[in-house]
Amino acid sequence: MTIDIGSPLLLLGRGADPASERGVSCPGDLPPASDPALVERAHAAKAALGERLFVLGHHYQRDEVIQFADVTGDSFKLAQEAAARPQAPYVVFCGVHFMAESADILTGPDQRVVLPDLAAGCSMADMATYDQVEECWEVLEDAGIADDVVPITYMNSSADIKAFVGRHGGTVCTSSNARRALEWAFSKGSKVLFLPDQHLGRNTAVLEMGLGLDDCVVYNPHRPDGGLATDELRAATMILWRGHCSVHGRFSKESVDDVRARIPGVNVLVHPECRHEVVREADHIGSTEYIIRMLDEAPAGSAWAVGTELNLVKRLADRHSDKTIVFLDKTVCFCSTMNRIDLPHLVRSLESLARGEVVNQITVDEETAHYARAALDQMLALP
Ligand code: 13P
Ligand code: SF4
């Protein structure tokens, strides 16, 4: 048996690994984080750019960055917003690499998408490489089931995985439309290959589609044939890729038991990237946009333990001081790559654009973009 350990780990922001969401190092000088004029500089550059600039901010971004976003959202809303702004020549994406790639695919040919720090990747997206997914498809072909399989990739995947899925008649999904994506896929085929987040795939199939845990198998790209026997593949309805989010994967059943013991009557609200044992114990499950809506609408005096990224939970706790809002786990956990985008990187991006210089542009090659767009358009068209 051979175990593929992949390429050596690079420190974030150092060295080049174009095949990975870790990206490449950023050129040029950053303003020092200690510069007290950073906020003022960002406002000035943004004002100078005016209508030529559109800034998108994912909910997991730092407060210091999110204050400059023209629109905030979950990955679905941000994809829709990127597609709906053809007039802005510059789109600055405060989020991670796969989101900026999707924005580049969904925007027009004259629009430039900028990611303020190229090292803002996503460890989950890195868990499925193009070669691994091609190899998996060959395994499905050898098992004689590829024609029955509709591939779905979570938005949190690289553009070439989205293109693979587009080429094979599948769709992209996000945490806010995974159920609709599965319903659509099962109207076209009898099996789904779900990439790269096993938890979102399993949670949606079992809790929203009524499938059993026995209907799901996990394909491990580091084992020969995914670690699965042909009979297991043939019997499965959901073939889940062995990927996960390192932030949401930290929450456990013990985190839920512990918070329920500490805060009687607490409502447990989690993102579907959490493990099945966690979402099964939760009171409410949904995307970041759903989590925000639930807490906005919750009555004063209610108590909530939230299982998602810490920047968002802290912001919601500050916004709703009449409610008790706590992080689901006892240890704090930010998404380290989302946190790469900070004020110095944003200021550098905005000031460079104001000078007419595009730094850290994200571009997807035409052929990849063509097929990835097919899978993204399919998602945007889901009923
Ligand atoms: P959503 O934005 O779809 O809620 O996903 C959360 C996430 O992990 C983004 O990286
Ligand atoms: Fe990736 Fe998880 Fe961070 Fe989202 S929160 S960018 S899925 S590592």
Coordinates of C-alpha atoms and ligand atoms in Angstrom, one line a residue:
M1 CA 0.0 0.0 0.0
T2 CA 1.3 3.5 -0.8
I3 CA 0.3 6.5 1.2
D4 CA 0.4 9.9 -0.6
I5 CA 1.5 12.5 1.9
G6 CA 1.2 15.2 -0.7
S7 CA 3.6 18.1 -1.1
P8 CA 5.6 19.4 1.9
L9 CA 3.9 21.9 4.1
L10 CA 4.7 25.5 3.4
L11 CA 4.5 28.2 6.0
L12 CA 1.5 30.5 5.2
G13 CA 2.5 33.3 3.0
R14 CA 6.0 31.8 2.2
G15 CA 7.1 30.0 -0.9
A16 CA 5.0 29.1 -3.9
D17 CA 2.6 26.2 -4.4
P18 CA 0.2 27.1 -7.3
A19 CA -1.5 23.7 -7.1
S20 CA -2.7 24.4 -3.6
E21 CA -5.1 26.8 -1.9
R22 CA -2.0 27.8 0.2
G23 CA -1.3 30.0 -2.8
V24 CA 1.9 32.0 -3.2
S25 CA 3.7 34.7 -1.3
C26 CA 2.5 38.3 -1.7
P27 CA 4.7 40.8 -3.5
G28 CA 5.5 44.3 -2.3
D29 CA 5.7 46.1 1.1
L30 CA 2.9 46.0 3.6
P31 CA 2.1 49.0 5.7
P32 CA 3.0 48.3 9.3
A33 CA 0.1 47.0 11.5
S34 CA 1.1 49.7 14.0
D35 CA 0.4 52.6 11.6
P36 CA -2.4 54.6 13.4
A37 CA -3.5 56.0 10.1
L38 CA -4.5 52.7 8.5
V39 CA -8.3 53.2 8.9
E40 CA -8.0 56.7 7.5
R41 CA -5.9 55.4 4.6
A42 CA -8.4 52.7 3.8
H43 CA -11.2 55.2 3.8
A44 CA -9.3 57.6 1.6
A45 CA -8.3 54.9 -1.0
K46 CA -11.9 53.6 -1.1
A47 CA -13.2 57.1 -1.6
A48 CA -10.7 57.8 -4.4
L49 CA -11.8 54.6 -6.2
G50 CA -15.5 55.4 -5.7
E51 CA -17.8 53.4 -8.0
R52 CA -14.9 51.6 -9.6
L53 CA -14.5 49.5 -6.5
F54 CA -16.7 46.9 -5.0
V55 CA -15.6 45.2 -1.7
L56 CA -17.1 41.8 -0.7
G57 CA -16.6 40.5 2.9
H58 CA -17.3 37.1 4.2
H59 CA -18.8 36.9 7.7
Y60 CA -15.7 35.2 9.1
Q61 CA -13.5 38.3 8.3
R62 CA -12.1 40.4 11.1
D63 CA -14.0 43.5 12.3
E64 CA -11.2 45.7 11.1
V65 CA -11.8 44.5 7.6
I66 CA -15.5 43.9 7.5
Q67 CA -16.1 47.6 8.2
F68 CA -14.9 48.3 4.7
A69 CA -17.1 45.8 2.9
D70 CA -19.9 47.1 0.6
V71 CA -21.7 43.8 1.1
T72 CA -21.2 41.1 3.7
G73 CA -22.5 37.5 3.2
D74 CA -22.1 33.8 3.3
S75 CA -20.4 32.2 0.3
F76 CA -23.7 31.8 -1.6
K77 CA -24.7 35.4 -1.1
L78 CA -21.2 36.7 -2.1
A79 CA -21.2 34.6 -5.3
Q80 CA -24.6 36.1 -6.2
E81 CA -23.4 39.6 -5.4
A82 CA -20.2 39.1 -7.4
A83 CA -22.2 38.1 -10.4
A84 CA -24.5 41.1 -10.0
R85 CA -22.0 43.9 -10.2
P86 CA -20.8 44.1 -13.8
Q87 CA -20.1 47.8 -13.6
A88 CA -17.2 47.7 -11.0
P89 CA -13.9 47.2 -12.7
Y90 CA -12.2 46.2 -9.3
V91 CA -13.7 43.6 -7.0
V92 CA -11.7 43.2 -3.7
F93 CA -12.7 39.9 -2.1
C94 CA -12.2 39.8 1.7
G95 CA -12.5 36.1 2.1
V96 CA -10.4 33.1 1.0
H97 CA -8.9 32.0 -2.3
F98 CA -11.7 29.7 -3.6
M99 CA -14.3 32.5 -3.1
A100 CA -12.2 34.9 -5.1
E101 CA -11.8 32.3 -7.8
S102 CA -15.5 31.9 -8.0
A103 CA -15.9 35.7 -8.1
D104 CA -13.5 35.8 -11.0
I105 CA -15.4 33.2 -12.9
L106 CA -18.8 34.9 -12.3
T107 CA -17.6 38.5 -13.1
G108 CA -17.1 39.9 -16.6
P109 CA -13.8 39.7 -18.6
D110 CA -13.0 43.3 -17.8
Q111 CA -13.4 43.0 -14.1
R112 CA -10.3 42.3 -11.9
V113 CA -10.8 40.3 -8.7
V114 CA -8.2 40.9 -5.9
L115 CA -7.5 38.8 -2.8
P116 CA -5.7 41.1 -0.4
D117 CA -3.4 38.2 0.9
L118 CA -2.7 35.3 -1.5
A119 CA -2.0 33.0 1.4
A120 CA -5.6 33.2 2.5
G121 CA -6.4 29.7 1.3
C122 CA -8.7 27.0 2.8
S123 CA -7.4 23.8 4.4
M124 CA -10.6 22.0 3.4
A125 CA -10.3 23.0 -0.3
D126 CA -6.8 21.7 -0.2
M127 CA -8.1 18.2 0.8
A128 CA -9.3 17.5 -2.8
T129 CA -6.8 18.0 -5.6
Y130 CA -7.7 17.6 -9.3
D131 CA -5.6 14.5 -9.8
Q132 CA -7.1 12.8 -6.7
V133 CA -10.6 13.5 -8.0
E134 CA -9.8 12.2 -11.5
E135 CA -8.4 9.1 -9.9
C136 CA -11.6 8.7 -7.8
W137 CA -13.7 9.0 -11.0
E138 CA -11.7 6.2 -12.6
V139 CA -12.4 4.1 -9.5
L140 CA -16.1 4.7 -10.0
E141 CA -15.8 3.8 -13.7
D142 CA -14.0 0.6 -12.9
A143 CA -16.8 -0.2 -10.4
G144 CA -19.3 0.3 -13.3
I145 CA -21.2 3.1 -11.5
A146 CA -19.8 6.4 -12.9
D147 CA -22.9 6.8 -15.2
D148 CA -25.1 6.7 -12.1
V149 CA -23.1 9.3 -10.1
V150 CA -23.8 13.0 -10.1
P151 CA -20.9 14.9 -8.6
I152 CA -21.5 17.9 -6.3
T153 CA -18.7 20.0 -5.0
Y154 CA -19.1 22.4 -2.1
M155 CA -18.2 25.9 -2.9
N156 CA -15.1 25.4 -0.7
S157 CA -13.1 23.8 -3.5
S158 CA -10.6 25.0 -6.1
A159 CA -11.8 26.2 -9.5
D160 CA -10.4 23.0 -11.2
I161 CA -12.5 20.8 -9.0
K162 CA -15.5 22.9 -9.8
A163 CA -14.6 22.5 -13.5
F164 CA -14.3 18.8 -13.1
V165 CA -17.8 18.7 -11.7
G166 CA -19.1 21.0 -14.5
R167 CA -17.6 18.7 -17.1
H168 CA -19.4 15.7 -15.5
G169 CA -22.8 17.4 -15.4
G170 CA -22.8 18.2 -11.7
T171 CA -23.3 21.3 -9.6
V172 CA -21.6 23.4 -6.9
C173 CA -23.5 23.9 -3.6
T174 CA -23.0 26.0 -0.5
S175 CA -24.2 25.3 3.0
S176 CA -27.4 27.3 2.3
N177 CA -28.5 25.2 -0.7
A178 CA -27.0 21.7 -0.1
R179 CA -30.4 20.1 0.3
R180 CA -31.7 21.6 -3.0
A181 CA -28.5 20.5 -4.7
L182 CA -28.9 16.9 -3.5
E183 CA -32.6 16.9 -4.5
W184 CA -31.6 18.1 -8.0
A185 CA -28.8 15.5 -8.2
F186 CA -31.0 12.6 -7.2
S187 CA -33.5 13.6 -9.9
K188 CA -30.7 13.0 -12.4
G189 CA -28.8 10.0 -11.0
S190 CA -29.1 7.4 -8.2
K191 CA -25.8 8.3 -6.5
V192 CA -23.9 11.4 -5.5
L193 CA -20.1 12.0 -5.2
F194 CA -19.9 14.8 -2.6
L195 CA -16.7 16.8 -2.5
P196 CA -14.8 17.8 -0.4
D197 CA -16.7 18.2 2.9
Q198 CA -17.8 14.8 4.2
H199 CA -19.7 16.5 7.1
L200 CA -21.9 18.8 5.0
G201 CA -22.6 15.9 2.6
R202 CA -23.5 13.4 5.4
N203 CA -25.4 15.9 7.5
T204 CA -27.5 17.0 4.5
A205 CA -28.2 13.5 3.3
V206 CA -29.1 12.1 6.7
L207 CA -30.8 15.0 8.4
E208 CA -32.5 16.6 5.5
M209 CA -32.9 13.9 2.8
G210 CA -33.9 11.0 5.1
L211 CA -31.0 8.7 4.1
G212 CA -29.3 6.5 6.6
L213 CA -25.7 6.6 7.8
D214 CA -25.4 3.2 6.1
D215 CA -26.2 4.8 2.7
C216 CA -23.0 6.8 3.0
V217 CA -19.4 5.7 2.4
V218 CA -16.2 7.8 2.8
Y219 CA -13.7 7.8 -0.1
N220 CA -10.2 8.4 1.3
P221 CA -8.0 9.8 -1.5
H222 CA -4.9 8.6 0.4
R223 CA -5.8 4.9 0.2
P224 CA -5.9 2.7 -2.9
D225 CA -9.4 2.7 -4.4
G226 CA -10.4 5.2 -1.8
G227 CA -10.2 2.5 0.8
L228 CA -13.4 1.0 -0.5
A229 CA -14.4 -2.4 -1.9
T230 CA -16.3 -2.4 -5.2
D231 CA -19.3 -3.8 -3.5
E232 CA -19.3 -1.0 -0.9
L233 CA -19.2 1.6 -3.7
R234 CA -22.0 -0.1 -5.6
A235 CA -24.2 -0.3 -2.5
A236 CA -23.7 3.3 -1.5
T237 CA -26.0 6.2 -2.3
M238 CA -23.7 9.0 -1.0
I239 CA -20.0 8.7 -1.7
L240 CA -18.4 11.3 0.6
W241 CA -15.0 12.7 0.0
R242 CA -12.8 12.5 3.1
G243 CA -12.4 16.2 3.7
H244 CA -13.4 18.5 6.6
C245 CA -13.1 22.0 7.9
S246 CA -10.4 22.3 10.5
V247 CA -12.4 25.0 12.4
H248 CA -15.8 23.4 12.5
G249 CA -14.3 20.0 13.0
R250 CA -13.1 21.0 16.4
F251 CA -16.6 21.0 18.0
S252 CA -17.5 17.7 19.6
K253 CA -20.5 16.2 21.4
E254 CA -18.7 17.0 24.6
S255 CA -18.7 20.7 23.7
V256 CA -22.5 20.5 23.4
D257 CA -22.9 18.5 26.6
D258 CA -20.7 20.9 28.4
V259 CA -22.4 24.1 27.3
R260 CA -25.9 22.6 28.1
A261 CA -24.6 21.8 31.7
R262 CA -23.1 25.3 32.0
I263 CA -26.1 27.3 30.6
P264 CA -29.5 25.7 31.3
G265 CA -32.0 26.3 28.5
V266 CA -29.2 27.3 26.0
N267 CA -30.0 26.9 22.3
V268 CA -27.3 25.2 20.4
L269 CA -26.9 26.6 16.9
V270 CA -24.3 25.1 14.5
H271 CA -23.0 25.3 11.0
P272 CA -23.5 22.1 8.9
E273 CA -19.7 21.7 8.5
C274 CA -19.6 20.4 12.1
R275 CA -19.4 16.7 12.7
H276 CA -22.5 14.6 12.5
E277 CA -22.3 13.9 16.3
V278 CA -22.5 17.6 16.9
V279 CA -25.3 18.6 14.5
R280 CA -27.4 15.6 15.7
E281 CA -27.3 17.2 19.2
A282 CA -27.9 20.8 18.1
D283 CA -31.2 22.6 18.1
H284 CA -30.6 24.5 14.9
I285 CA -28.3 24.0 11.9
G286 CA -27.6 26.4 9.1
S287 CA -25.2 28.5 7.1
T288 CA -23.6 31.7 8.4
E289 CA -26.4 33.8 6.9
Y290 CA -28.9 31.5 8.7
I291 CA -27.1 31.8 12.0
I292 CA -27.1 35.6 11.8
R293 CA -30.8 35.6 11.0
M294 CA -31.6 33.3 13.9
L295 CA -29.8 35.4 16.4
D296 CA -31.2 38.7 15.0
E297 CA -34.7 37.3 15.4
A298 CA -34.1 35.6 18.8
P299 CA -36.0 37.1 21.8
A300 CA -34.2 39.2 24.3
G301 CA -32.9 37.2 27.3
S302 CA -32.5 34.0 25.3
A303 CA -29.2 32.1 25.4
W304 CA -27.3 30.7 22.5
A305 CA -24.1 28.6 22.0
V306 CA -22.9 29.0 18.5
G307 CA -20.7 26.5 16.6
T308 CA -19.0 28.5 13.9
E309 CA -16.0 30.7 13.3
L310 CA -15.1 33.0 16.2
N311 CA -15.0 36.4 14.4
L312 CA -18.6 36.0 13.6
V313 CA -19.7 34.7 17.0
K314 CA -17.9 37.6 18.7
R315 CA -19.5 40.1 16.4
L316 CA -23.0 38.7 17.0
A317 CA -22.4 38.7 20.8
D318 CA -21.4 42.4 20.6
R319 CA -24.4 43.2 18.4
H320 CA -27.0 41.5 20.7
S321 CA -26.0 42.5 24.2
D322 CA -29.6 41.7 25.3
K323 CA -29.0 38.0 24.6
T324 CA -26.4 35.6 25.9
I325 CA -24.3 34.4 22.9
V326 CA -21.3 32.2 23.6
F327 CA -18.8 30.2 21.4
L328 CA -19.7 26.5 21.5
D329 CA -16.3 25.3 22.5
K330 CA -14.2 26.3 25.5
T331 CA -11.1 26.9 23.5
V332 CA -11.1 29.8 21.0
C333 CA -10.7 29.1 17.3
F334 CA -10.4 31.6 14.5
C335 CA -10.1 30.4 10.9
S336 CA -6.4 31.2 10.5
T337 CA -6.6 31.8 6.7
M338 CA -9.7 34.0 6.9
N339 CA -7.7 36.0 9.5
R340 CA -4.8 36.5 7.0
I341 CA -6.8 39.4 5.5
D342 CA -6.1 42.2 7.9
L343 CA -6.1 46.0 7.7
P344 CA -2.5 46.3 6.3
H345 CA -3.3 43.8 3.5
L346 CA -6.5 45.6 2.7
V347 CA -4.8 49.0 2.7
R348 CA -2.1 47.8 0.4
S349 CA -4.8 46.4 -2.0
L350 CA -6.9 49.6 -2.0
E351 CA -4.0 52.0 -2.3
S352 CA -2.4 50.0 -5.2
L353 CA -5.8 50.0 -7.0
A354 CA -6.1 53.7 -6.4
R355 CA -2.7 54.1 -8.1
G356 CA -4.0 51.9 -11.0
E357 CA -1.8 49.0 -10.0
V358 CA -3.5 45.6 -9.5
V359 CA -1.8 43.6 -6.8
N360 CA -2.8 40.0 -6.0
Q361 CA -5.2 39.5 -8.8
I362 CA -7.0 36.1 -8.9
T363 CA -7.5 34.8 -12.4
V364 CA -8.8 31.5 -13.5
D365 CA -7.8 30.3 -17.0
E366 CA -10.5 30.3 -19.7
E367 CA -11.0 26.6 -20.0
T368 CA -11.2 25.9 -16.3
A369 CA -13.5 29.0 -15.9
H370 CA -15.8 27.7 -18.7
Y371 CA -16.6 24.4 -17.0
A372 CA -16.5 25.8 -13.5
R373 CA -19.0 28.4 -14.6
A374 CA -21.3 25.6 -15.8
A375 CA -21.3 24.1 -12.3
L376 CA -21.7 27.5 -10.6
D377 CA -24.5 28.6 -12.9
Q378 CA -26.2 25.3 -12.2
M379 CA -26.0 26.2 -8.5
L380 CA -27.4 29.7 -9.1
A381 CA -30.3 28.1 -11.1
L382 CA -31.2 25.5 -8.4
P383 CA -35.0 25.6 -7.8
Ligands
13P1 P1 -20.9 29.6 4.4 O1 -20.3 31.0 4.1 O2 -21.5 29.0 3.2 O3 -21.7 29.6 5.6 O4 -19.6 28.7 4.7 C1 -18.8 28.9 5.8 C2 -17.4 28.6 5.5 O5 -16.7 27.8 6.1 C3 -16.8 29.4 4.5 O6 -15.5 29.1 4.4
SF4_2 FE1 -12.0 26.7 5.0 FE2 -13.1 26.1 7.4 FE3 -11.7 28.4 7.1 FE4 -14.1 28.1 5.9 S1 -13.8 28.2 8.1 S2 -12.2 28.9 5.0 S3 -14.0 25.9 5.4 S4 -10.9 26.3 6.9

